[in-house]
Amino acid sequence: MPNSSPEPEIGTRERLLDTAEELFSAHGLRETTMRQITAGAGANLAAVNYHFGSKTALVAEVFRRRLEPMNAERLRLLDEALARAGDDRPDLRAVLTAFIVPALRLGRGAGQGLFQLMARAHLAPDPELRRLVAGQFEDVARRFGAALSLALPGAPMDELFWRVFFVVGSMCHTALNTALLSEVTHGRCTADDEDAVLARLLDFAVAGVSTAAHTTTSAAPPARGPRAPGARP
Amino acid sequence: MPNSSPEPEIGTRERLLDTAEELFSAHGLRETTMRQITAGAGANLAAVNYHFGSKTALVAEVFRRRLEPMNAERLRLLDEALARAGDDRPDLRAVLTAFIVPALRLGRGAGQGLFQLMARAHLAPDPELRRLVAGQFEDVARRFGAALSLALPGAPMDELFWRVFFVVGSMCHTALNTALLSEVTHGRCTADDEDAVLARLLDFAVAGVSTAAHTTTSAAPPARGPRAPGARP
DNA sequence: GGGGCTGTGAAACAATCGTTTGAAACGTAC
DNA sequence: GTACGTTTCAAACGATTGTTTCACAGCCCC
């Protein structure tokens, strides 16, 4: 018979992935039960074990399905930025944009909790899962490390990794806790305008990453007198 | 009989809090069971429910016990910094130090997972618990918001809140995932030297917070040519 | 020596978890 | 129609969860 339903015949496997992703993003991995997932997908309780083998395997597939294209897009944008620079030093802001934008986009396309999902990937308690997710980021870490080294030729590699690490922290926190920010600031700061959030995060990241490491370890911390506080050009 | 044991008569209630804190920090809230806690504390399974009423109440008390003095210390350091500045603008780095150091200290004193615990507090899935924890930070948010507004008189309040929010993200990520950073960088970046980590984080935070918001929404992103990357006075 | 209070003990509670089972329904090829 | 591989179904499985129960020990005070 001709299928005239609005949904173009989505298979059980895909429906399971979709609703699992949604529930994982909203409530966390451990706190989402198989019964919630299968019920939400309109499938039988045994469906997950049939299609994926176990809940852990389902989680891994949920992550892989989104992280793989996201990181591919990151590398694509990075290549663009590097090509645009030619033999010159690549623009730092362009490099960081290539790193951040695909992650933020993840939160706007299909579903809207994907951004939170990515954040959770970074702090999953399960060490096995962490290693699996970390593996997805190995290429990204290497390529962006090299690109940043080109954009900031003076800084040692360790420094650059640390700063990108801090940026990732800001991204994850933004993904998970903008509701909390809105609460603490009594609605003063909201994430309604996602472009504005992206711009703010990018400004912050560029400034943080491009700073000179003036006090790496043992330089006297407040040893330069009453320096003008907000002294900026 | 005279108690000559090495431990000076630590009560069951305190032992429960200590081991719960340790296990929560190491493995997460949901994944730590009452049986692990009570067994680790050498107490009966029913002890938690007797002393605290429920597991949720235990979690809340674990958080409160550490967050309260940490935030008090933050405010104390902030007062010091403001007093030092007198009628001048307070030093931005001093203000951020007052904000960050007590949080990092939390990871060095008793136990060593307290830093991770604080990070988890910011992203607890339980909305009720989140609200409880957020309440602990209300004073801190208000006071530091005012101080930052003094240190950076030009920037609007919203911007400042956002940037501190990003800093918090970096802190939390540092607390939870330095092991992952070490893994991805193949041991290149480790958190062994905590003073060095603090210095790096502080540099990053100062640079990020003190940046001028040059492109809030629609300013042309790469409209200033091949600017020298690390070029700051 | 009793009453009251605080704390501990072992055992069981109901609920929920992820997983497994075996049979029924499905479409497809012969 | 029949056989076959795939998918779905209701039901139950054993394990583990947080919580409760009730009996018993310790202690202080009258």
Short mmCIF file of C-alpha atoms (C1' of nucleotides) in Angstrom, two decimals:
data_model
loop_
_atom_site.label_atom_id
_atom_site.label_comp_id
_atom_site.label_asym_id
_atom_site.label_seq_id
_atom_site.Cartn_x
_atom_site.Cartn_y
_atom_site.Cartn_z
CA MET A 1 0.00 0.00 0.00
CA PRO A 2 1.16 3.58 -0.66
CA ASN A 3 2.54 5.20 2.44
CA SER A 4 0.91 8.62 2.74
CA SER A 5 1.72 9.27 6.39
CA PRO A 6 3.59 12.49 7.20
CA GLU A 7 6.62 10.59 8.48
CA PRO A 8 8.38 8.93 5.57
CA GLU A 9 8.56 5.46 7.07
CA ILE A 10 11.17 5.94 9.76
CA GLY A 11 12.51 2.61 11.00
CA THR A 12 12.41 1.50 14.61
CA ARG A 13 16.18 1.69 14.88
CA GLU A 14 16.25 5.34 13.89
CA ARG A 15 13.34 6.21 16.11
CA LEU A 16 15.14 4.63 19.04
CA LEU A 17 18.23 6.69 18.34
CA ASP A 18 16.21 9.89 18.08
CA THR A 19 14.27 9.52 21.28
CA ALA A 20 17.28 8.17 23.14
CA GLU A 21 19.26 11.19 22.09
CA GLU A 22 16.51 13.49 23.21
CA LEU A 23 16.08 11.82 26.59
CA PHE A 24 19.82 11.50 27.20
CA SER A 25 20.28 15.18 26.48
CA ALA A 26 17.44 16.22 28.71
CA HIS A 27 17.97 13.96 31.71
CA GLY A 28 21.38 12.31 31.44
CA LEU A 29 22.52 8.84 30.50
CA ARG A 30 22.14 6.97 33.72
CA GLU A 31 18.79 8.50 34.61
CA THR A 32 17.18 7.61 31.30
CA THR A 33 15.68 4.13 31.36
CA MET A 34 15.16 1.65 28.56
CA ARG A 35 11.45 1.77 29.21
CA GLN A 36 11.31 5.52 28.68
CA ILE A 37 13.27 5.19 25.46
CA THR A 38 11.26 2.36 23.97
CA ALA A 39 7.97 3.85 25.08
CA GLY A 40 8.89 7.22 23.59
CA ALA A 41 9.85 5.54 20.34
CA GLY A 42 6.66 3.51 20.27
CA ALA A 43 8.68 0.32 20.31
CA ASN A 44 8.81 -2.76 22.44
CA LEU A 45 11.03 -2.91 25.50
CA ALA A 46 13.22 -5.54 23.89
CA ALA A 47 13.84 -3.44 20.80
CA VAL A 48 16.99 -1.77 22.08
CA ASN A 49 18.65 -5.04 22.98
CA TYR A 50 17.64 -6.46 19.63
CA HIS A 51 18.95 -3.61 17.50
CA PHE A 52 22.00 -2.56 19.50
CA GLY A 53 22.76 -5.38 21.91
CA SER A 54 22.81 -3.36 25.10
CA LYS A 55 22.13 0.08 26.51
CA THR A 56 25.82 0.93 26.50
CA ALA A 57 26.06 0.13 22.79
CA LEU A 58 23.05 2.35 22.17
CA VAL A 59 24.71 5.22 24.01
CA ALA A 60 27.87 4.79 21.98
CA GLU A 61 25.93 4.85 18.74
CA VAL A 62 23.97 7.94 19.79
CA PHE A 63 27.23 9.76 20.38
CA ARG A 64 28.94 8.50 17.26
CA ARG A 65 26.07 9.45 15.00
CA ARG A 66 26.36 13.14 15.92
CA LEU A 67 30.01 13.57 16.85
CA GLU A 68 31.36 12.14 13.63
CA PRO A 69 29.71 14.68 11.29
CA MET A 70 30.31 17.49 13.77
CA ASN A 71 34.04 16.84 13.87
CA ALA A 72 34.13 16.35 10.11
CA GLU A 73 32.53 19.77 9.72
CA ARG A 74 35.07 21.22 12.11
CA LEU A 75 37.92 19.89 10.01
CA ARG A 76 36.26 21.09 6.82
CA LEU A 77 35.92 24.65 8.15
CA LEU A 78 39.49 24.50 9.39
CA ASP A 79 40.71 23.48 5.96
CA GLU A 80 38.79 26.40 4.49
CA ALA A 81 40.34 28.81 6.93
CA LEU A 82 43.83 27.48 6.26
CA ALA A 83 43.29 27.64 2.51
CA ARG A 84 42.01 31.19 2.81
CA ALA A 85 45.17 32.17 4.66
CA GLY A 86 47.39 30.69 1.97
CA ASP A 87 50.98 31.01 3.07
CA ASP A 88 50.14 33.66 5.64
CA ARG A 89 49.42 32.94 9.24
CA PRO A 90 45.83 31.70 9.60
CA ASP A 91 43.46 34.04 11.40
CA LEU A 92 43.01 32.96 14.98
CA ARG A 93 39.37 33.94 15.05
CA ALA A 94 38.69 31.91 11.95
CA VAL A 95 40.35 28.85 13.48
CA LEU A 96 38.37 29.16 16.68
CA THR A 97 35.20 29.73 14.69
CA ALA A 98 35.83 26.48 12.87
CA PHE A 99 36.14 24.82 16.24
CA ILE A 100 33.16 26.36 17.99
CA VAL A 101 30.50 26.89 15.35
CA PRO A 102 29.86 23.24 14.44
CA ALA A 103 29.43 22.49 18.11
CA LEU A 104 26.92 25.28 18.57
CA ARG A 105 25.15 24.36 15.33
CA LEU A 106 24.61 20.94 16.79
CA GLY A 107 22.23 22.58 19.21
CA ARG A 108 20.07 24.18 16.56
CA GLY A 109 19.47 21.55 13.92
CA ALA A 110 17.49 18.39 14.49
CA GLY A 111 16.47 18.23 18.09
CA GLN A 112 17.87 20.93 20.32
CA GLY A 113 19.53 19.02 23.11
CA LEU A 114 22.38 17.80 20.97
CA PHE A 115 24.54 20.55 22.28
CA GLN A 116 23.95 19.35 25.79
CA LEU A 117 24.67 15.85 24.63
CA MET A 118 28.09 16.85 23.40
CA ALA A 119 28.79 18.47 26.72
CA ARG A 120 27.85 15.33 28.58
CA ALA A 121 30.15 13.36 26.38
CA HIS A 122 33.05 15.20 27.92
CA LEU A 123 32.22 14.20 31.46
CA ALA A 124 30.64 10.79 31.22
CA PRO A 125 31.44 8.84 34.35
CA ASP A 126 31.90 5.60 32.47
CA PRO A 127 35.63 5.40 31.65
CA GLU A 128 35.05 3.09 28.71
CA LEU A 129 32.60 5.52 27.17
CA ARG A 130 34.91 8.43 27.84
CA ARG A 131 37.68 6.70 25.96
CA LEU A 132 35.35 6.00 23.06
CA VAL A 133 34.28 9.63 22.89
CA ALA A 134 37.80 10.91 23.37
CA GLY A 135 38.83 8.84 20.37
CA GLN A 136 36.37 10.79 18.24
CA PHE A 137 38.27 13.97 19.07
CA GLU A 138 41.80 12.80 18.42
CA ASP A 139 42.01 14.05 14.85
CA VAL A 140 40.37 17.31 15.82
CA ALA A 141 42.83 17.86 18.66
CA ARG A 142 45.83 17.17 16.44
CA ARG A 143 44.70 19.26 13.48
CA PHE A 144 43.59 22.24 15.54
CA GLY A 145 46.71 22.07 17.64
CA ALA A 146 48.79 22.41 14.50
CA ALA A 147 46.60 25.21 13.15
CA LEU A 148 46.79 27.16 16.39
CA SER A 149 50.51 26.69 16.42
CA LEU A 150 50.56 28.40 13.03
CA ALA A 151 48.23 31.18 14.12
CA LEU A 152 50.19 31.87 17.30
CA PRO A 153 53.76 30.97 16.41
CA GLY A 154 55.18 32.29 19.64
CA ALA A 155 53.23 30.17 22.07
CA PRO A 156 54.42 26.70 23.08
CA MET A 157 52.21 23.78 22.22
CA ASP A 158 51.33 23.00 25.83
CA GLU A 159 49.94 26.46 26.33
CA LEU A 160 47.76 26.20 23.26
CA PHE A 161 46.30 22.87 24.34
CA TRP A 162 45.51 24.22 27.73
CA ARG A 163 43.74 27.26 26.35
CA VAL A 164 41.66 25.27 23.91
CA PHE A 165 40.86 23.04 26.83
CA PHE A 166 39.55 26.05 28.71
CA VAL A 167 37.50 27.05 25.67
CA VAL A 168 35.96 23.61 25.57
CA GLY A 169 35.00 24.06 29.19
CA SER A 170 33.25 27.32 28.38
CA MET A 171 31.43 25.67 25.50
CA CYS A 172 30.25 22.74 27.58
CA HIS A 173 29.15 24.96 30.41
CA THR A 174 27.26 27.16 27.99
CA ALA A 175 25.58 24.11 26.58
CA LEU A 176 24.43 22.78 29.90
CA ASN A 177 23.82 25.67 32.20
CA THR A 178 22.48 28.71 30.42
CA ALA A 179 19.25 28.06 32.28
CA LEU A 180 21.16 28.38 35.52
CA LEU A 181 22.77 31.60 34.35
CA SER A 182 19.38 33.01 33.52
CA GLU A 183 18.17 32.02 36.95
CA VAL A 184 21.06 33.50 38.90
CA THR A 185 20.92 36.74 36.93
CA HIS A 186 17.15 36.91 37.29
CA GLY A 187 16.55 36.75 33.55
CA ARG A 188 19.18 39.33 32.78
CA CYS A 189 21.24 36.89 30.71
CA THR A 190 19.42 34.44 28.47
CA ALA A 191 20.52 32.29 25.56
CA ASP A 192 17.55 33.23 23.40
CA ASP A 193 19.64 34.88 20.72
CA GLU A 194 22.03 32.10 19.80
CA ASP A 195 24.01 34.27 17.41
CA ALA A 196 24.69 36.68 20.23
CA VAL A 197 25.84 33.83 22.46
CA LEU A 198 28.14 32.60 19.73
CA ALA A 199 29.60 36.08 19.27
CA ARG A 200 30.19 36.45 22.99
CA LEU A 201 31.78 33.05 23.29
CA LEU A 202 33.96 33.73 20.30
CA ASP A 203 35.12 37.06 21.69
CA PHE A 204 35.92 35.42 24.97
CA ALA A 205 37.75 32.53 23.33
CA VAL A 206 39.84 34.69 21.02
CA ALA A 207 40.89 36.92 23.88
CA GLY A 208 41.69 34.01 26.17
CA VAL A 209 43.62 31.98 23.64
CA SER A 210 45.61 34.86 22.20
CA THR A 211 46.76 36.20 25.54
CA ALA A 212 50.48 36.27 26.23
CA ALA A 213 51.48 33.79 28.90
CA HIS A 214 53.08 36.31 31.20
CA THR A 215 52.98 34.27 34.37
CA THR A 216 53.44 30.63 33.48
CA THR A 217 54.75 29.26 36.74
CA SER A 218 56.91 31.32 39.00
CA ALA A 219 56.77 34.90 37.79
CA ALA A 220 55.78 37.17 40.64
CA PRO A 221 52.00 37.33 40.39
CA PRO A 222 51.12 40.82 41.64
CA ALA A 223 54.60 42.25 41.27
CA ARG A 224 53.90 45.03 38.87
CA GLY A 225 52.49 47.72 41.04
CA PRO A 226 48.99 49.18 40.93
CA ARG A 227 48.59 48.45 37.26
CA ALA A 228 45.71 50.20 35.59
CA PRO A 229 42.92 47.64 35.91
CA GLY A 230 40.85 47.85 32.80
CA ALA A 231 43.66 49.44 30.82
CA ARG A 232 42.76 48.49 27.32
CA PRO A 233 43.30 50.50 24.10
CA MET B 1 37.28 3.46 78.66
CA PRO B 2 39.87 5.96 77.43
CA ASN B 3 39.84 6.25 73.67
CA SER B 4 43.46 5.91 72.53
CA SER B 5 42.74 5.17 68.86
CA PRO B 6 44.50 7.37 66.28
CA GLU B 7 41.21 8.82 65.07
CA PRO B 8 39.88 11.25 67.63
CA GLU B 9 36.41 9.75 67.90
CA ILE B 10 34.91 10.74 64.57
CA GLY B 11 31.15 10.28 64.63
CA THR B 12 29.23 8.16 62.18
CA ARG B 13 27.54 11.19 60.69
CA GLU B 14 30.83 12.83 59.80
CA ARG B 15 32.27 9.60 58.44
CA LEU B 16 29.26 9.22 56.20
CA LEU B 17 29.72 12.72 54.85
CA ASP B 18 33.41 12.15 54.21
CA THR B 19 33.07 8.88 52.35
CA ALA B 20 29.99 10.07 50.49
CA GLU B 21 31.88 13.13 49.34
CA GLU B 22 34.76 10.99 48.19
CA LEU B 23 32.59 8.52 46.31
CA PHE B 24 30.38 11.22 44.81
CA SER B 25 33.42 13.07 43.53
CA ALA B 26 34.99 9.98 42.08
CA HIS B 27 32.00 8.28 40.50
CA GLY B 28 29.11 10.71 40.43
CA LEU B 29 25.96 11.07 42.47
CA ARG B 30 23.63 8.67 40.80
CA GLU B 31 26.21 5.94 40.38
CA THR B 32 27.19 5.90 44.05
CA THR B 33 24.98 3.59 46.09
CA MET B 34 23.97 3.77 49.70
CA ARG B 35 25.64 0.45 50.30
CA GLN B 36 28.98 1.71 49.02
CA ILE B 37 28.72 4.77 51.22
CA THR B 38 27.73 2.98 54.40
CA ALA B 39 30.20 0.17 53.82
CA GLY B 40 33.02 2.65 53.20
CA ALA B 41 32.12 4.51 56.36
CA GLY B 42 31.94 1.30 58.37
CA ALA B 43 28.33 2.00 59.21
CA ASN B 44 25.06 0.20 58.83
CA LEU B 45 23.01 0.50 55.69
CA ALA B 46 20.26 2.29 57.55
CA ALA B 47 22.65 4.91 58.93
CA VAL B 48 22.18 7.40 56.11
CA ASN B 49 18.42 7.37 56.36
CA TYR B 50 18.67 7.71 60.11
CA HIS B 51 21.06 10.67 60.13
CA PHE B 52 19.91 12.53 57.04
CA GLY B 53 16.51 11.16 56.13
CA SER B 54 17.25 10.29 52.52
CA LYS B 55 20.00 10.05 49.97
CA THR B 56 18.98 13.37 48.42
CA ALA B 57 19.29 15.09 51.78
CA LEU B 58 22.73 13.56 52.21
CA VAL B 59 23.81 14.92 48.85
CA ALA B 60 22.54 18.37 49.73
CA GLU B 61 24.45 18.33 53.00
CA VAL B 62 27.63 17.14 51.30
CA PHE B 63 27.43 20.11 48.96
CA ARG B 64 26.48 22.62 51.59
CA ARG B 65 29.30 21.62 53.90
CA ARG B 66 31.94 22.55 51.32
CA LEU B 67 30.28 25.24 49.23
CA GLU B 68 29.41 27.46 52.17
CA PRO B 69 32.98 28.00 53.41
CA MET B 70 34.28 28.18 49.85
CA ASN B 71 31.94 31.00 48.95
CA ALA B 72 32.60 32.71 52.26
CA GLU B 73 36.30 32.62 51.44
CA ARG B 74 35.58 34.05 48.01
CA LEU B 75 33.74 36.98 49.51
CA ARG B 76 36.49 37.49 52.09
CA LEU B 77 39.18 37.66 49.40
CA LEU B 78 36.98 39.98 47.37
CA ASP B 79 36.57 42.31 50.32
CA GLU B 80 40.34 42.31 50.75
CA ALA B 81 40.86 43.17 47.10
CA LEU B 82 38.30 45.95 47.24
CA ALA B 83 39.79 47.35 50.43
CA ARG B 84 43.25 47.25 48.86
CA ALA B 85 41.98 49.27 45.94
CA GLY B 86 40.50 51.92 48.18
CA ASP B 87 38.70 54.43 46.04
CA ASP B 88 40.54 53.34 42.92
CA ARG B 89 39.23 50.80 40.50
CA PRO B 90 39.79 47.31 41.89
CA ASP B 91 42.34 45.20 40.02
CA LEU B 92 40.61 42.79 37.68
CA ARG B 93 43.15 40.06 38.25
CA ALA B 94 42.71 40.36 42.00
CA VAL B 95 38.95 40.07 41.68
CA LEU B 96 39.20 37.00 39.47
CA THR B 97 41.77 35.52 41.81
CA ALA B 98 39.33 35.90 44.67
CA PHE B 99 36.81 34.06 42.57
CA ILE B 100 38.98 31.23 41.29
CA VAL B 101 41.48 30.44 44.03
CA PRO B 102 39.04 29.24 46.71
CA ALA B 103 37.53 26.89 44.16
CA LEU B 104 40.89 25.46 43.21
CA ARG B 105 41.96 25.27 46.86
CA LEU B 106 38.96 23.08 47.44
CA GLY B 107 40.76 20.42 45.45
CA ARG B 108 43.87 20.42 47.55
CA GLY B 109 42.77 20.36 51.17
CA ALA B 110 40.95 17.49 52.80
CA GLY B 111 40.19 14.92 50.18
CA GLN B 112 41.11 15.84 46.65
CA GLY B 113 37.94 15.28 44.73
CA LEU B 114 36.20 18.28 46.20
CA PHE B 115 37.08 20.28 43.16
CA GLN B 116 35.35 17.74 40.99
CA LEU B 117 32.44 17.80 43.38
CA MET B 118 31.99 21.52 42.91
CA ALA B 119 32.03 21.03 39.18
CA ARG B 120 29.35 18.40 39.39
CA ALA B 121 27.27 20.75 41.47
CA HIS B 122 26.96 23.00 38.45
CA LEU B 123 25.52 20.32 36.21
CA ALA B 124 23.52 18.06 38.49
CA PRO B 125 20.61 16.61 36.55
CA ASP B 126 18.24 16.90 39.48
CA PRO B 127 16.52 20.28 39.10
CA GLU B 128 15.74 20.51 42.79
CA LEU B 129 19.36 19.98 43.69
CA ARG B 130 20.46 22.47 41.07
CA ARG B 131 18.25 25.11 42.61
CA LEU B 132 19.64 24.38 46.03
CA VAL B 133 23.20 24.69 44.81
CA ALA B 134 22.42 27.77 42.75
CA GLY B 135 21.10 29.39 45.88
CA GLN B 136 24.52 28.98 47.48
CA PHE B 137 25.99 31.13 44.72
CA GLU B 138 23.53 34.01 44.76
CA ASP B 139 25.51 36.25 47.04
CA VAL B 140 28.70 35.44 45.21
CA ALA B 141 27.14 36.29 41.87
CA ARG B 142 25.80 39.59 43.10
CA ARG B 143 28.95 40.71 44.89
CA PHE B 144 31.33 39.73 42.13
CA GLY B 145 29.07 41.24 39.52
CA ALA B 146 29.28 44.56 41.34
CA ALA B 147 33.04 44.26 41.77
CA LEU B 148 33.60 43.47 38.12
CA SER B 149 31.43 46.38 37.18
CA LEU B 150 33.82 48.56 39.17
CA ALA B 151 36.90 46.96 37.66
CA LEU B 152 35.61 47.29 34.11
CA PRO B 153 33.41 50.38 34.21
CA GLY B 154 32.85 50.41 30.48
CA ALA B 155 31.31 46.99 30.08
CA PRO B 156 27.58 46.44 30.51
CA MET B 157 26.48 44.12 33.30
CA ASP B 158 25.17 41.45 30.96
CA GLU B 159 28.54 41.11 29.29
CA LEU B 160 30.28 40.69 32.62
CA PHE B 161 27.91 37.97 33.78
CA TRP B 162 28.39 36.11 30.54
CA ARG B 163 32.14 36.22 30.78
CA VAL B 164 32.24 35.07 34.36
CA PHE B 165 29.90 32.34 33.26
CA PHE B 166 32.45 31.27 30.68
CA VAL B 167 35.16 31.34 33.32
CA VAL B 168 33.08 29.07 35.52
CA GLY B 169 32.83 26.68 32.61
CA SER B 170 36.59 26.61 32.23
CA MET B 171 36.97 25.98 35.94
CA CYS B 172 34.51 23.13 35.99
CA HIS B 173 36.00 21.54 32.93
CA THR B 174 39.44 21.81 34.45
CA ALA B 175 38.17 20.16 37.58
CA LEU B 176 36.62 17.22 35.83
CA ASN B 177 38.58 16.51 32.72
CA THR B 178 42.27 17.17 33.14
CA ALA B 179 42.71 13.42 32.89
CA LEU B 180 41.09 13.54 29.48
CA LEU B 181 43.33 16.40 28.44
CA SER B 182 46.37 14.43 29.47
CA GLU B 183 45.07 11.50 27.48
CA VAL B 184 44.34 13.41 24.29
CA THR B 185 47.68 15.22 24.42
CA HIS B 186 49.52 11.99 25.17
CA GLY B 187 50.78 13.21 28.51
CA ARG B 188 51.89 16.56 27.14
CA CYS B 189 49.52 18.49 29.39
CA THR B 190 49.04 17.30 32.95
CA ALA B 191 47.60 18.95 36.04
CA ASP B 192 50.46 17.84 38.28
CA ASP B 193 51.62 21.33 39.09
CA GLU B 194 48.48 22.91 40.45
CA ASP B 195 50.04 26.33 40.78
CA ALA B 196 50.85 26.28 37.10
CA VAL B 197 47.28 25.29 36.26
CA LEU B 198 46.01 28.12 38.40
CA ALA B 199 48.32 30.60 36.69
CA ARG B 200 47.21 29.43 33.27
CA LEU B 201 43.56 29.58 34.15
CA LEU B 202 43.98 33.01 35.65
CA ASP B 203 45.75 34.33 32.56
CA PHE B 204 43.02 32.92 30.40
CA ALA B 205 40.25 34.33 32.56
CA VAL B 206 41.74 37.81 32.82
CA ALA B 207 42.21 38.01 29.08
CA GLY B 208 38.74 36.69 28.33
CA VAL B 209 36.91 38.87 30.81
CA SER B 210 38.76 42.06 30.03
CA THR B 211 38.32 41.83 26.26
CA ALA B 212 36.38 44.58 24.55
CA ALA B 213 33.09 43.37 23.16
CA HIS B 214 33.94 44.39 19.64
CA THR B 215 31.49 42.15 17.82
CA THR B 216 28.40 41.69 19.91
CA THR B 217 26.07 40.64 17.13
CA SER B 218 26.53 41.85 13.60
CA ALA B 219 29.95 43.49 13.25
CA ALA B 220 31.96 42.04 10.38
CA PRO B 221 33.93 39.15 11.89
CA PRO B 222 37.29 39.08 10.04
CA ALA B 223 37.39 42.72 8.98
CA ARG B 224 40.77 43.73 10.30
CA GLY B 225 43.31 42.05 8.05
CA PRO B 226 46.10 39.72 9.09
CA ARG B 227 46.45 41.09 12.58
CA ALA B 228 49.50 40.00 14.51
CA PRO B 229 48.21 37.13 16.64
CA GLY B 230 49.93 37.34 19.97
CA ALA B 231 50.50 41.07 19.68
CA ARG B 232 49.55 42.68 22.93
CA PRO B 233 51.61 45.36 24.74
"C1'" DG C 1 17.06 -0.97 88.86
"C1'" DG C 2 13.90 1.23 85.57
"C1'" DG C 3 12.40 4.91 82.04
"C1'" DG C 4 13.69 7.62 78.11
"C1'" DC C 5 16.57 8.87 74.38
"C1'" DT C 6 20.03 8.05 70.87
"C1'" DG C 7 22.22 5.13 67.91
"C1'" DT C 8 23.20 0.57 65.70
"C1'" DG C 9 22.11 -3.99 63.82
"C1'" DA C 10 20.29 -7.62 60.50
"C1'" DA C 11 16.68 -8.47 57.57
"C1'" DA C 12 13.25 -7.58 54.59
"C1'" DC C 13 10.45 -4.28 51.89
"C1'" DA C 14 8.50 -2.69 47.29
"C1'" DA C 15 10.13 -0.71 43.26
"C1'" DT C 16 12.87 -0.38 39.30
"C1'" DC C 17 16.68 -1.50 36.63
"C1'" DG C 18 18.76 -3.96 32.10
"C1'" DT C 19 18.32 -8.17 30.01
"C1'" DT C 20 16.46 -12.60 28.28
"C1'" DT C 21 13.03 -15.72 26.56
"C1'" DG C 22 9.89 -18.08 23.31
"C1'" DA C 23 6.21 -17.44 20.52
"C1'" DA C 24 3.68 -14.70 17.13
"C1'" DA C 25 3.58 -11.58 12.99
"C1'" DC C 26 5.86 -9.80 9.16
"C1'" DG C 27 7.57 -9.60 4.22
"C1'" DT C 28 9.91 -12.08 0.58
"C1'" DA C 29 11.52 -15.82 -2.49
"C1'" DC C 30 10.88 -20.14 -4.08
"C1'" DG D 1 1.23 -22.48 -0.07
"C1'" DT D 2 5.48 -23.13 2.18
"C1'" DA D 3 9.70 -22.18 4.15
"C1'" DC D 4 12.88 -18.70 5.84
"C1'" DG D 5 15.10 -14.75 7.98
"C1'" DT D 6 13.76 -10.54 10.22
"C1'" DT D 7 11.31 -7.96 13.47
"C1'" DT D 8 7.96 -7.31 17.20
"C1'" DC D 9 5.47 -8.68 21.17
"C1'" DA D 10 4.09 -9.81 26.17
"C1'" DA D 11 6.00 -11.74 30.02
"C1'" DA D 12 9.19 -12.91 33.05
"C1'" DC D 13 14.02 -13.07 34.78
"C1'" DG D 14 17.71 -12.04 38.38
"C1'" DA D 15 19.99 -8.28 40.23
"C1'" DT D 16 20.21 -3.96 42.50
"C1'" DT D 17 18.19 0.22 44.04
"C1'" DG D 18 16.56 3.40 48.26
"C1'" DT D 19 13.88 2.82 52.10
"C1'" DT D 20 11.58 0.79 56.14
"C1'" DT D 21 10.93 -2.14 60.04
"C1'" DC D 22 11.70 -3.83 64.56
"C1'" DA D 23 14.68 -5.67 67.97
"C1'" DC D 24 18.64 -4.61 70.69
"C1'" DA D 25 22.67 -2.17 72.86
"C1'" DG D 26 24.55 1.98 75.05
"C1'" DC D 27 24.11 5.88 77.96
"C1'" DC D 28 22.40 9.56 81.07
"C1'" DC D 29 19.28 11.00 84.64
"C1'" DC D 30 16.00 10.40 88.22
#
